[in-house]
């Protein structure tokens, strides 16, 4: 039974994240990756600037979300850029926005 609950929670998480991405794109008319400036991939991700685990109250705050293409999103997590300062440093190194 626990496995079913976990799957349902996971589905809800990804559904809410998709809705958050769509809201952000619509609210700001986003058409490019907010890190690289490249055309936005249809499979782009919503990335929290301040991690949900660190600041759950900001998890639905559109000002705490950027919409980025999958490849740079992977690079952000691979680099361990888990807070605004680390993300800013990585952007400087990569030449991103």
Short mmCIF file of N, CA and C in Angstrom, two decimals:
data_model
loop_
_atom_site.label_atom_id
_atom_site.label_comp_id
_atom_site.label_asym_id
_atom_site.label_seq_id
_atom_site.Cartn_x
_atom_site.Cartn_y
_atom_site.Cartn_z
N UNK A 1 0.82 -1.20 0.00
CA UNK A 1 0.00 0.00 0.00
C UNK A 1 0.87 1.26 0.00
N UNK A 2 1.95 1.26 0.75
CA UNK A 2 2.83 2.43 0.82
C UNK A 2 3.38 2.79 -0.55
N UNK A 3 3.70 1.80 -1.39
CA UNK A 3 4.23 2.06 -2.73
C UNK A 3 3.22 2.83 -3.57
N UNK A 4 1.94 2.50 -3.47
CA UNK A 4 0.89 3.18 -4.21
C UNK A 4 0.80 4.64 -3.78
N UNK A 5 0.84 4.89 -2.49
CA UNK A 5 0.79 6.26 -1.97
C UNK A 5 1.99 7.05 -2.48
N UNK A 6 3.16 6.44 -2.47
CA UNK A 6 4.36 7.11 -2.95
C UNK A 6 4.22 7.48 -4.42
N UNK A 7 3.69 6.60 -5.23
CA UNK A 7 3.50 6.88 -6.66
C UNK A 7 2.50 8.01 -6.86
N UNK A 8 1.43 8.01 -6.09
CA UNK A 8 0.42 9.07 -6.19
C UNK A 8 1.04 10.41 -5.80
N UNK A 9 1.82 10.42 -4.73
CA UNK A 9 2.48 11.66 -4.30
C UNK A 9 3.44 12.15 -5.37
N UNK A 10 4.15 11.24 -6.00
CA UNK A 10 5.09 11.60 -7.07
C UNK A 10 4.35 12.19 -8.27
N UNK A 11 3.25 11.61 -8.63
CA UNK A 11 2.44 12.12 -9.75
C UNK A 11 1.94 13.53 -9.42
N UNK A 12 1.44 13.72 -8.20
CA UNK A 12 0.97 15.05 -7.78
C UNK A 12 2.10 16.07 -7.83
N UNK A 13 3.29 15.68 -7.37
CA UNK A 13 4.44 16.57 -7.37
C UNK A 13 4.75 17.05 -8.78
N UNK A 14 4.86 16.12 -9.72
CA UNK A 14 5.21 16.49 -11.09
C UNK A 14 4.08 17.27 -11.78
N UNK A 15 2.83 16.94 -11.46
CA UNK A 15 1.71 17.69 -12.02
C UNK A 15 1.74 19.13 -11.53
N UNK A 16 1.97 19.33 -10.24
CA UNK A 16 2.03 20.68 -9.69
C UNK A 16 3.22 21.45 -10.25
N UNK A 17 4.35 20.78 -10.46
CA UNK A 17 5.53 21.43 -11.02
C UNK A 17 5.26 21.86 -12.46
N UNK A 18 4.55 21.02 -13.22
CA UNK A 18 4.18 21.36 -14.59
C UNK A 18 3.27 22.58 -14.60
N UNK A 19 2.29 22.61 -13.71
CA UNK A 19 1.39 23.76 -13.63
C UNK A 19 2.15 25.03 -13.27
N UNK A 20 3.13 24.91 -12.37
CA UNK A 20 3.94 26.05 -11.97
C UNK A 20 4.72 26.59 -13.16
N UNK A 21 5.30 25.69 -13.95
CA UNK A 21 6.05 26.09 -15.15
C UNK A 21 5.12 26.82 -16.12
N UNK A 22 3.95 26.28 -16.35
CA UNK A 22 3.00 26.90 -17.28
C UNK A 22 2.57 28.28 -16.79
N UNK A 23 2.32 28.42 -15.49
CA UNK A 23 1.94 29.72 -14.94
C UNK A 23 3.05 30.74 -15.12
N UNK A 24 4.28 30.34 -14.87
CA UNK A 24 5.44 31.23 -15.00
C UNK A 24 5.60 31.67 -16.45
N UNK A 25 5.53 30.73 -17.37
CA UNK A 25 5.67 31.05 -18.80
C UNK A 25 4.59 32.04 -19.23
N UNK A 26 3.36 31.79 -18.82
CA UNK A 26 2.25 32.67 -19.20
C UNK A 26 2.38 34.05 -18.55
N UNK A 27 2.71 34.08 -17.27
CA UNK A 27 2.79 35.35 -16.53
C UNK A 27 3.86 36.27 -17.08
N UNK A 28 4.96 35.69 -17.57
CA UNK A 28 6.09 36.51 -18.01
C UNK A 28 6.37 36.40 -19.50
N UNK A 29 5.48 35.74 -20.24
CA UNK A 29 5.64 35.55 -21.69
C UNK A 29 7.03 35.02 -22.02
N UNK A 30 7.44 33.98 -21.34
CA UNK A 30 8.78 33.42 -21.51
C UNK A 30 8.85 32.59 -22.78
N UNK A 31 9.88 32.85 -23.60
CA UNK A 31 10.08 32.07 -24.83
C UNK A 31 11.52 31.57 -24.94
N UNK A 32 12.35 31.97 -23.98
CA UNK A 32 13.74 31.53 -23.99
C UNK A 32 14.11 30.99 -22.60
N UNK A 33 15.11 30.13 -22.58
CA UNK A 33 15.64 29.61 -21.31
C UNK A 33 16.10 30.79 -20.46
N UNK A 34 15.69 30.84 -19.23
CA UNK A 34 16.01 31.98 -18.38
C UNK A 34 17.46 31.97 -17.89
N UNK A 35 18.21 30.92 -18.20
CA UNK A 35 19.63 30.92 -17.88
C UNK A 35 20.47 31.20 -19.12
N UNK A 36 20.21 30.47 -20.19
CA UNK A 36 21.08 30.54 -21.36
C UNK A 36 20.62 31.54 -22.42
N UNK A 37 19.33 31.88 -22.42
CA UNK A 37 18.79 32.75 -23.45
C UNK A 37 18.47 32.02 -24.74
N UNK A 38 18.71 30.71 -24.78
CA UNK A 38 18.39 29.91 -25.96
C UNK A 38 16.88 29.70 -26.06
N UNK A 39 16.37 29.38 -27.25
CA UNK A 39 14.93 29.12 -27.38
C UNK A 39 14.48 28.07 -26.37
N UNK A 40 13.32 28.29 -25.79
CA UNK A 40 12.81 27.41 -24.76
C UNK A 40 12.38 26.07 -25.36
N UNK A 41 12.92 25.01 -24.82
CA UNK A 41 12.58 23.65 -25.20
C UNK A 41 11.18 23.33 -24.67
N UNK A 42 10.34 22.66 -25.45
CA UNK A 42 9.01 22.28 -24.92
C UNK A 42 9.10 21.44 -23.65
N UNK A 43 10.23 20.76 -23.46
CA UNK A 43 10.42 19.94 -22.26
C UNK A 43 11.15 20.70 -21.16
N UNK A 44 11.13 22.03 -21.21
CA UNK A 44 11.81 22.85 -20.20
C UNK A 44 11.29 22.53 -18.80
N UNK A 45 12.11 22.86 -17.82
CA UNK A 45 11.78 22.58 -16.42
C UNK A 45 11.59 23.86 -15.61
N UNK A 46 10.77 23.75 -14.58
CA UNK A 46 10.67 24.82 -13.58
C UNK A 46 11.72 24.50 -12.53
N UNK A 47 12.60 25.46 -12.25
CA UNK A 47 13.65 25.26 -11.25
C UNK A 47 13.47 26.27 -10.13
N UNK A 48 13.47 25.77 -8.89
CA UNK A 48 13.36 26.66 -7.73
C UNK A 48 14.72 27.27 -7.43
N UNK A 49 14.76 28.58 -7.30
CA UNK A 49 16.00 29.28 -6.97
C UNK A 49 16.40 28.93 -5.54
N UNK A 50 15.45 29.06 -4.62
CA UNK A 50 15.65 28.57 -3.25
C UNK A 50 14.95 27.22 -3.19
N UNK A 51 15.68 26.19 -2.82
CA UNK A 51 15.13 24.84 -2.81
C UNK A 51 13.88 24.74 -1.95
N UNK A 52 12.95 23.92 -2.43
CA UNK A 52 11.73 23.69 -1.67
C UNK A 52 12.03 23.13 -0.28
N UNK A 53 13.04 22.28 -0.20
CA UNK A 53 13.41 21.68 1.09
C UNK A 53 13.91 22.74 2.07
N UNK A 54 14.55 23.78 1.56
CA UNK A 54 15.10 24.83 2.41
C UNK A 54 14.07 25.91 2.76
N UNK A 55 13.13 26.15 1.86
CA UNK A 55 12.14 27.21 2.08
C UNK A 55 10.81 26.80 1.46
N UNK A 56 10.09 25.87 2.09
CA UNK A 56 8.83 25.38 1.53
C UNK A 56 7.79 26.47 1.25
N UNK A 57 7.84 27.57 2.01
CA UNK A 57 6.86 28.64 1.81
C UNK A 57 7.02 29.31 0.44
N UNK A 58 8.21 29.20 -0.16
CA UNK A 58 8.45 29.81 -1.47
C UNK A 58 8.24 28.83 -2.62
N UNK A 59 7.79 27.63 -2.32
CA UNK A 59 7.70 26.60 -3.37
C UNK A 59 6.71 26.96 -4.48
N UNK A 60 5.70 27.76 -4.18
CA UNK A 60 4.70 28.15 -5.19
C UNK A 60 4.88 29.61 -5.65
N UNK A 61 5.89 30.27 -5.14
CA UNK A 61 6.17 31.67 -5.46
C UNK A 61 6.83 31.77 -6.83
N UNK A 62 6.15 32.38 -7.79
CA UNK A 62 6.70 32.49 -9.15
C UNK A 62 8.01 33.27 -9.19
N UNK A 63 8.24 34.13 -8.21
CA UNK A 63 9.50 34.87 -8.15
C UNK A 63 10.67 33.99 -7.72
N UNK A 64 10.35 32.80 -7.22
CA UNK A 64 11.38 31.86 -6.80
C UNK A 64 11.60 30.75 -7.84
N UNK A 65 11.01 30.92 -9.01
CA UNK A 65 11.08 29.91 -10.05
C UNK A 65 11.65 30.51 -11.32
N UNK A 66 12.53 29.74 -11.98
CA UNK A 66 12.98 30.09 -13.32
C UNK A 66 12.65 28.91 -14.23
N UNK A 67 12.40 29.20 -15.50
CA UNK A 67 12.10 28.15 -16.47
C UNK A 67 13.34 27.97 -17.33
N UNK A 68 13.90 26.76 -17.28
CA UNK A 68 15.16 26.50 -17.96
C UNK A 68 15.11 25.19 -18.75
N UNK A 69 15.92 25.15 -19.77
CA UNK A 69 15.99 23.96 -20.61
C UNK A 69 16.59 22.79 -19.82
N UNK A 70 16.28 21.56 -20.23
CA UNK A 70 16.74 20.39 -19.49
C UNK A 70 18.26 20.30 -19.31
N UNK A 71 19.03 20.61 -20.34
CA UNK A 71 20.48 20.47 -20.24
C UNK A 71 21.08 21.40 -19.18
N UNK A 72 20.79 22.71 -19.23
CA UNK A 72 21.33 23.56 -18.17
C UNK A 72 20.77 23.20 -16.79
N UNK A 73 19.53 22.71 -16.75
CA UNK A 73 18.96 22.30 -15.47
C UNK A 73 19.79 21.17 -14.88
N UNK A 74 20.17 20.22 -15.71
CA UNK A 74 21.03 19.14 -15.26
C UNK A 74 22.37 19.65 -14.77
N UNK A 75 22.92 20.65 -15.47
CA UNK A 75 24.21 21.22 -15.07
C UNK A 75 24.11 21.92 -13.72
N UNK A 76 23.00 22.59 -13.48
CA UNK A 76 22.79 23.27 -12.19
C UNK A 76 22.84 22.25 -11.06
N UNK A 77 22.13 21.15 -11.23
CA UNK A 77 22.10 20.14 -10.17
C UNK A 77 23.42 19.38 -10.07
N UNK A 78 24.05 19.13 -11.20
CA UNK A 78 25.35 18.44 -11.18
C UNK A 78 26.39 19.28 -10.43
N UNK A 79 26.32 20.61 -10.60
CA UNK A 79 27.26 21.51 -9.94
C UNK A 79 26.90 21.73 -8.47
N UNK A 80 25.72 21.27 -8.06
CA UNK A 80 25.30 21.44 -6.67
C UNK A 80 24.95 22.87 -6.33
N UNK A 81 24.50 23.64 -7.33
CA UNK A 81 24.11 25.04 -7.10
C UNK A 81 22.72 25.04 -6.46
N UNK A 82 22.69 25.01 -5.13
CA UNK A 82 21.45 24.80 -4.40
C UNK A 82 20.90 26.04 -3.72
N UNK A 83 21.49 27.19 -3.95
CA UNK A 83 20.94 28.42 -3.39
C UNK A 83 21.21 29.56 -4.37
N UNK A 84 20.61 30.72 -4.15
CA UNK A 84 20.77 31.82 -5.10
C UNK A 84 22.22 32.22 -5.36
N UNK A 85 23.04 32.20 -4.33
CA UNK A 85 24.44 32.61 -4.48
C UNK A 85 25.21 31.61 -5.35
N UNK A 86 25.01 30.33 -5.10
CA UNK A 86 25.68 29.29 -5.90
C UNK A 86 25.20 29.31 -7.34
N UNK A 87 23.92 29.56 -7.54
CA UNK A 87 23.38 29.65 -8.90
C UNK A 87 23.99 30.84 -9.63
N UNK A 88 24.10 31.96 -8.94
CA UNK A 88 24.71 33.16 -9.53
C UNK A 88 26.16 32.91 -9.92
N UNK A 89 26.89 32.24 -9.05
CA UNK A 89 28.29 31.91 -9.33
C UNK A 89 28.39 31.02 -10.55
N UNK A 90 27.55 29.99 -10.63
CA UNK A 90 27.56 29.10 -11.78
C UNK A 90 27.22 29.85 -13.07
N UNK A 91 26.25 30.74 -13.00
CA UNK A 91 25.88 31.54 -14.18
C UNK A 91 27.07 32.37 -14.65
N UNK A 92 27.82 32.95 -13.72
CA UNK A 92 29.01 33.72 -14.09
C UNK A 92 30.05 32.86 -14.77
N UNK A 93 30.26 31.66 -14.25
CA UNK A 93 31.25 30.74 -14.84
C UNK A 93 30.83 30.31 -16.24
N UNK A 94 29.54 30.03 -16.41
CA UNK A 94 29.02 29.53 -17.68
C UNK A 94 28.71 30.64 -18.68
N UNK A 95 28.69 31.89 -18.23
CA UNK A 95 28.30 32.99 -19.11
C UNK A 95 26.82 33.05 -19.36
N UNK A 96 26.04 32.55 -18.39
CA UNK A 96 24.59 32.57 -18.50
C UNK A 96 24.04 33.88 -17.93
N UNK A 97 22.74 34.11 -18.15
CA UNK A 97 22.04 35.31 -17.63
C UNK A 97 22.11 35.37 -16.12
#
